[in-house]
mmCIF file of C-alpha atoms in Angstrom:
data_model
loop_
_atom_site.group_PDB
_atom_site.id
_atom_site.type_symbol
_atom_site.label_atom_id
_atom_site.label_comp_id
_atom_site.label_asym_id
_atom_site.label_seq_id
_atom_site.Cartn_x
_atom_site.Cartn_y
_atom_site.Cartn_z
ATOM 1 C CA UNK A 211 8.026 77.764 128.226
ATOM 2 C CA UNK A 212 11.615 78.565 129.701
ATOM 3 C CA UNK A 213 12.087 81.673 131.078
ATOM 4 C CA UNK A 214 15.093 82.858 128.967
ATOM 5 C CA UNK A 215 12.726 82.022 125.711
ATOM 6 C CA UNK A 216 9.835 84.294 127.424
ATOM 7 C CA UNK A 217 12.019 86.815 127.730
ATOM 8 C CA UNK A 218 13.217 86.752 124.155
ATOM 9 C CA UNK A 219 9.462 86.308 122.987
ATOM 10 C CA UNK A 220 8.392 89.816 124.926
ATOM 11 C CA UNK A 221 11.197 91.406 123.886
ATOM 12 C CA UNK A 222 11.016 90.745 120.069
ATOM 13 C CA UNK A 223 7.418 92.273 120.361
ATOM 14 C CA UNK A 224 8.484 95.317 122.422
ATOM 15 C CA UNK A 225 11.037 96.054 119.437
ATOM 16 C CA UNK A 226 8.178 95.006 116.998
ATOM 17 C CA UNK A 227 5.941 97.854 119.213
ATOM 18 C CA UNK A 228 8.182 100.358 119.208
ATOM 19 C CA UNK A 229 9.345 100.167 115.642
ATOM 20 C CA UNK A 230 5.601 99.955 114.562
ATOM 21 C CA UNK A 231 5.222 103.306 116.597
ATOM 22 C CA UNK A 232 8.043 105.235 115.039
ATOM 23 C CA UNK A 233 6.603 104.105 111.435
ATOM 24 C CA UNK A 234 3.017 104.637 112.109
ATOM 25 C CA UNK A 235 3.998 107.747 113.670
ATOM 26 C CA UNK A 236 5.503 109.063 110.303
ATOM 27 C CA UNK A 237 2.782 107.583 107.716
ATOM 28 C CA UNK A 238 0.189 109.057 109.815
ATOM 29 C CA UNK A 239 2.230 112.373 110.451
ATOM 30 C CA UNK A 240 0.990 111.390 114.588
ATOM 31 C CA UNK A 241 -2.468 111.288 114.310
ATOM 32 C CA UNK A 242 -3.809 109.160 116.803
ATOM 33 C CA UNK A 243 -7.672 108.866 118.618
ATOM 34 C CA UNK A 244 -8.387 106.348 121.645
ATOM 35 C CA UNK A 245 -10.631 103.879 121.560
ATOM 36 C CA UNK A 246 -13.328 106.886 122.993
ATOM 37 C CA UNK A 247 -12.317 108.925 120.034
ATOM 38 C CA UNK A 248 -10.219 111.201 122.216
ATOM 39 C CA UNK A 249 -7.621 112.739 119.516
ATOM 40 C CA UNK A 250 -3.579 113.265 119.991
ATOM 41 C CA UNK A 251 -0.726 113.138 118.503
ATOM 42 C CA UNK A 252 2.421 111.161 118.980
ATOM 43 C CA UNK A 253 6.101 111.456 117.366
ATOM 44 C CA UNK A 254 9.326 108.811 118.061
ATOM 45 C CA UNK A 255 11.992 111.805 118.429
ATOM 46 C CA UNK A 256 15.067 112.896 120.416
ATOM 47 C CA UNK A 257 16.149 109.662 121.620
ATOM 48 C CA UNK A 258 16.328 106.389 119.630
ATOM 49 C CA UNK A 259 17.877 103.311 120.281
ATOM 50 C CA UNK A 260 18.646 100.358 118.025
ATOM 51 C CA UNK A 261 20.619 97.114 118.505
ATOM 52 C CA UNK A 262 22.090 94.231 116.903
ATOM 53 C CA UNK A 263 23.480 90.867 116.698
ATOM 54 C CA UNK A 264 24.140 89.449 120.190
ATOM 55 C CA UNK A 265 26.531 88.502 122.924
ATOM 56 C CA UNK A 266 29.901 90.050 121.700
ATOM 57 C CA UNK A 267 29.196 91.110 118.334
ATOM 58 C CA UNK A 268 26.205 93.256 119.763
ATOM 59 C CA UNK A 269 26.289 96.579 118.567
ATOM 60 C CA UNK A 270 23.933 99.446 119.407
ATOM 61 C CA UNK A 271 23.312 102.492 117.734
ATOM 62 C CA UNK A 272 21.662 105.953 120.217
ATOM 63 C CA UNK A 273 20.443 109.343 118.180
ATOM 64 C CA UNK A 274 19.692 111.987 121.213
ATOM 65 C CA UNK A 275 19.299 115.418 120.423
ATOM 66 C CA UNK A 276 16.272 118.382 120.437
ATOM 67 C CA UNK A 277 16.453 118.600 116.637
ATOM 68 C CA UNK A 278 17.941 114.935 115.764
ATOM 69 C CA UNK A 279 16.487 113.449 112.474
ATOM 70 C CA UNK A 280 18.026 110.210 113.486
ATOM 71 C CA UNK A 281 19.593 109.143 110.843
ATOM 72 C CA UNK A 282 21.801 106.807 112.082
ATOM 73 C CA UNK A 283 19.283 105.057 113.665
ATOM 74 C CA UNK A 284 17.106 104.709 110.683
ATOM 75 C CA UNK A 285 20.981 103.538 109.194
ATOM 76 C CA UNK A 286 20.859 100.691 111.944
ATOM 77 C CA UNK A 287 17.367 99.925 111.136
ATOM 78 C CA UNK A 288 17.622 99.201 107.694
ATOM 79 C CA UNK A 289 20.991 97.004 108.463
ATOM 80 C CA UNK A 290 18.597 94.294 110.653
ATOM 81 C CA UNK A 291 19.160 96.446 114.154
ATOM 82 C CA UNK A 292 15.803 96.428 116.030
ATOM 83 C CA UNK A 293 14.705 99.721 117.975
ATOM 84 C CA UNK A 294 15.251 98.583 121.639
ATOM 85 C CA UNK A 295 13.717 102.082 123.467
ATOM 86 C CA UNK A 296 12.157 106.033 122.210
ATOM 87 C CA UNK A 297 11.623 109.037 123.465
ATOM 88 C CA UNK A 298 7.666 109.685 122.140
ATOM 89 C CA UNK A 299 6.290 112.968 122.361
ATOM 90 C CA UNK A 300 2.476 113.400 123.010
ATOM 91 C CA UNK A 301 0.076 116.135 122.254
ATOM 92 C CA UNK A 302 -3.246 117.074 123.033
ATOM 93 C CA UNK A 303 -4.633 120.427 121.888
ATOM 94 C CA UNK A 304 -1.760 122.513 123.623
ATOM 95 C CA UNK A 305 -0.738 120.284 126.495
ATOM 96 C CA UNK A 306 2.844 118.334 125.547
ATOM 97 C CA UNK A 307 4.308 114.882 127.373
ATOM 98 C CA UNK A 308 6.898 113.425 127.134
ATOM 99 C CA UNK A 309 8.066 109.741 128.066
ATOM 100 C CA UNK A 310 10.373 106.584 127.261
ATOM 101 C CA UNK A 311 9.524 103.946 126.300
ATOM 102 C CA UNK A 312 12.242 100.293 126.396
ATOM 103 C CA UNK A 313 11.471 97.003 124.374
ATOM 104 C CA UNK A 314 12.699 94.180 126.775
ATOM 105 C CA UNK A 315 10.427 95.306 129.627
ATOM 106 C CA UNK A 316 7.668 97.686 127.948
ATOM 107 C CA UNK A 317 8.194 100.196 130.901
ATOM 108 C CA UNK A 318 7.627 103.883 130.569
ATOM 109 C CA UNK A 319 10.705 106.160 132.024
ATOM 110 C CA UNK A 320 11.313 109.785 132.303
ATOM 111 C CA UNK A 321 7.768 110.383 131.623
ATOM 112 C CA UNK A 322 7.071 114.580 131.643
ATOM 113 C CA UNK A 323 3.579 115.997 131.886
ATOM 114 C CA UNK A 324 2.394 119.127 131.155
ATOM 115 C CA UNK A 325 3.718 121.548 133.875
ATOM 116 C CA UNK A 326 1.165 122.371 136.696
ATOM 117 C CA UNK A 327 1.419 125.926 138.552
ATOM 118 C CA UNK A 328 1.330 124.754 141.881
ATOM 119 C CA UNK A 329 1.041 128.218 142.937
ATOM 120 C CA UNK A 330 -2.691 128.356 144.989
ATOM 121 C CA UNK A 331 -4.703 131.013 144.661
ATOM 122 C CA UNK A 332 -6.519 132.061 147.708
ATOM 123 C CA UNK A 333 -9.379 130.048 148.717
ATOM 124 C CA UNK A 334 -8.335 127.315 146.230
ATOM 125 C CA UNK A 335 -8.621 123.695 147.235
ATOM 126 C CA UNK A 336 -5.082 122.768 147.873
ATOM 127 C CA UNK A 337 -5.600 118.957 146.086
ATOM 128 C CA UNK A 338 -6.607 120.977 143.053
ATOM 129 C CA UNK A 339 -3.012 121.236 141.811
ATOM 130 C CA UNK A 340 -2.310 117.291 142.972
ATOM 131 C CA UNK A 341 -5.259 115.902 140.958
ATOM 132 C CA UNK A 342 -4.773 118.364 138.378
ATOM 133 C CA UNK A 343 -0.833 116.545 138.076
ATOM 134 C CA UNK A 344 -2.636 113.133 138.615
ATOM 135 C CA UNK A 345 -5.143 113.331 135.683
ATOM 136 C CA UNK A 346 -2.292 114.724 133.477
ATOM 137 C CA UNK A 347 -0.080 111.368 134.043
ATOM 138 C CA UNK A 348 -3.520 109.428 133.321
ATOM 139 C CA UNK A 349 -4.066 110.529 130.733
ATOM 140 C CA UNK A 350 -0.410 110.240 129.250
ATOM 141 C CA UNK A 351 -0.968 106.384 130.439
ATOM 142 C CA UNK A 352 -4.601 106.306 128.410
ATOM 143 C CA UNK A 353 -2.698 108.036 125.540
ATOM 144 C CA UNK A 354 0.481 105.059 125.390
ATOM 145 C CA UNK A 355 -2.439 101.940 126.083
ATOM 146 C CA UNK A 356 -4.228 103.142 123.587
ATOM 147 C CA UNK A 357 -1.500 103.029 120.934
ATOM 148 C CA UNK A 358 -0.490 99.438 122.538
ATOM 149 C CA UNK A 359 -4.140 98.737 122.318
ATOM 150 C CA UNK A 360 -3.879 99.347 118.692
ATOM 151 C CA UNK A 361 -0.895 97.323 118.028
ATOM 152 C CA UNK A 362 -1.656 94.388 119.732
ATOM 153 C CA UNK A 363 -4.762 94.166 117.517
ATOM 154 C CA UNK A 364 -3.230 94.601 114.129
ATOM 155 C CA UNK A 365 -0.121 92.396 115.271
ATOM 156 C CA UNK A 366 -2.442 89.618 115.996
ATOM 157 C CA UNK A 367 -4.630 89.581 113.318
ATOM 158 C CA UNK A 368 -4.064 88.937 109.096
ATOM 159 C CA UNK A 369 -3.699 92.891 108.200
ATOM 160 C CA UNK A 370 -0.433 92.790 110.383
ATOM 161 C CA UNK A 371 1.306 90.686 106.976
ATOM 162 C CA UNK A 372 0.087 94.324 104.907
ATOM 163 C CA UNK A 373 1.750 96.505 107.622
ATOM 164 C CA UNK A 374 4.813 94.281 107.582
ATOM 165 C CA UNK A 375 4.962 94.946 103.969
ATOM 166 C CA UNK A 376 4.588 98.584 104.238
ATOM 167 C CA UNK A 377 7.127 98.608 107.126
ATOM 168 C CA UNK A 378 9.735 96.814 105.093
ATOM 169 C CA UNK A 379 8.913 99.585 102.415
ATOM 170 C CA UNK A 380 9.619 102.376 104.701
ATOM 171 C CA UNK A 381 12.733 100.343 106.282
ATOM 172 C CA UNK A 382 13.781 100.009 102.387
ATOM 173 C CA UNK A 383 14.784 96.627 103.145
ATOM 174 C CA UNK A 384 11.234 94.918 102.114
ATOM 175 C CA UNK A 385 10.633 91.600 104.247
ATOM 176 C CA UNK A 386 13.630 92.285 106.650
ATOM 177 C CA UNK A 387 11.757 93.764 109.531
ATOM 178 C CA UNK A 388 9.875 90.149 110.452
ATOM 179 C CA UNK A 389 12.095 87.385 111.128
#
């Protein structure tokens, strides 16, 4: 396999992942366990990207904003764009993260954790604060494998032709969304 048709290959399934996230993340209002049952929540908001076509007649489509209901992006969507990178919030009980996410490379940017007083109390262990920072970005990492986790499994298996349905549904442009 060429390089250039790798490329294209992991990038089709990063849109595929990240489209998959924003839907699943609205049917199933961001309910979301890992594999150990550990429950969160996760929402595709603030900051999505969609693009189109290619070479000069690409067009791309960004939604930013706190309260954005991106509506033109969902507008690209349902024209054949493909979501190229999100902003997905996470939540666990009160804690919050926040991190993007881009299709061609699957890398995670901009990622926010909970904030950490660093402020040490007297006679606390100084590394406290560090490790306390350190499990929070693990467990923001545990929180996005596990969604990928889940993905990868329906993607590759026959129920991924049911979600495809139900994702062409909620696109409103029924058997668009695989190519």
């Amino acid at each position: 396999m060429d390089l250039e048709r790798a490329s294209r290959i992991a990038t089709g399934l990063g849109q595929e992942f990240l489209t998959w996230l924003w839907f699943v993340s609205e049917r199933e209002n961001g309910l979301f366990a890992t594999p150990d049952g550990e429950a969160f929540r996760f929402f595709v908001e603030q900051r999505v990207r969609v693009t189109g076509g290619e070479g000069e007649g690409r067009e791309t489509a960004v939604c930013s904003g706190p309260m954005a209901s991106l509506a033109e992006a969902r507008t690209g969507l349902a024209a054949g764009k493909k979501v190229d990178s999100v902003r997905l919030r996470l939540e666990k009980d009160e804690a919050e993260w926040s991190v993007s996410v881009d299709a061609a490379r699957l890398t995670l940017t901009s990622l926010k954790t909970p904030k950490v007083d660093m402020r040490l109390e007297e006679g606390e262990d100084p590394d406290a604060r560090i490790l306390e920072k350190l499990f929070l970005l693990e467990q923001a990492m545990d929180f996005v494998d596990a969604l990928w986790a889940r993905f990868v499994m329906l993607r590759f298996s026959p129920a991924w032709e049911a979600e495809v349905q139900d994702l062409g549904r909620w696109i409103d442009r029924r058997g668009r969304f695989s190519d």
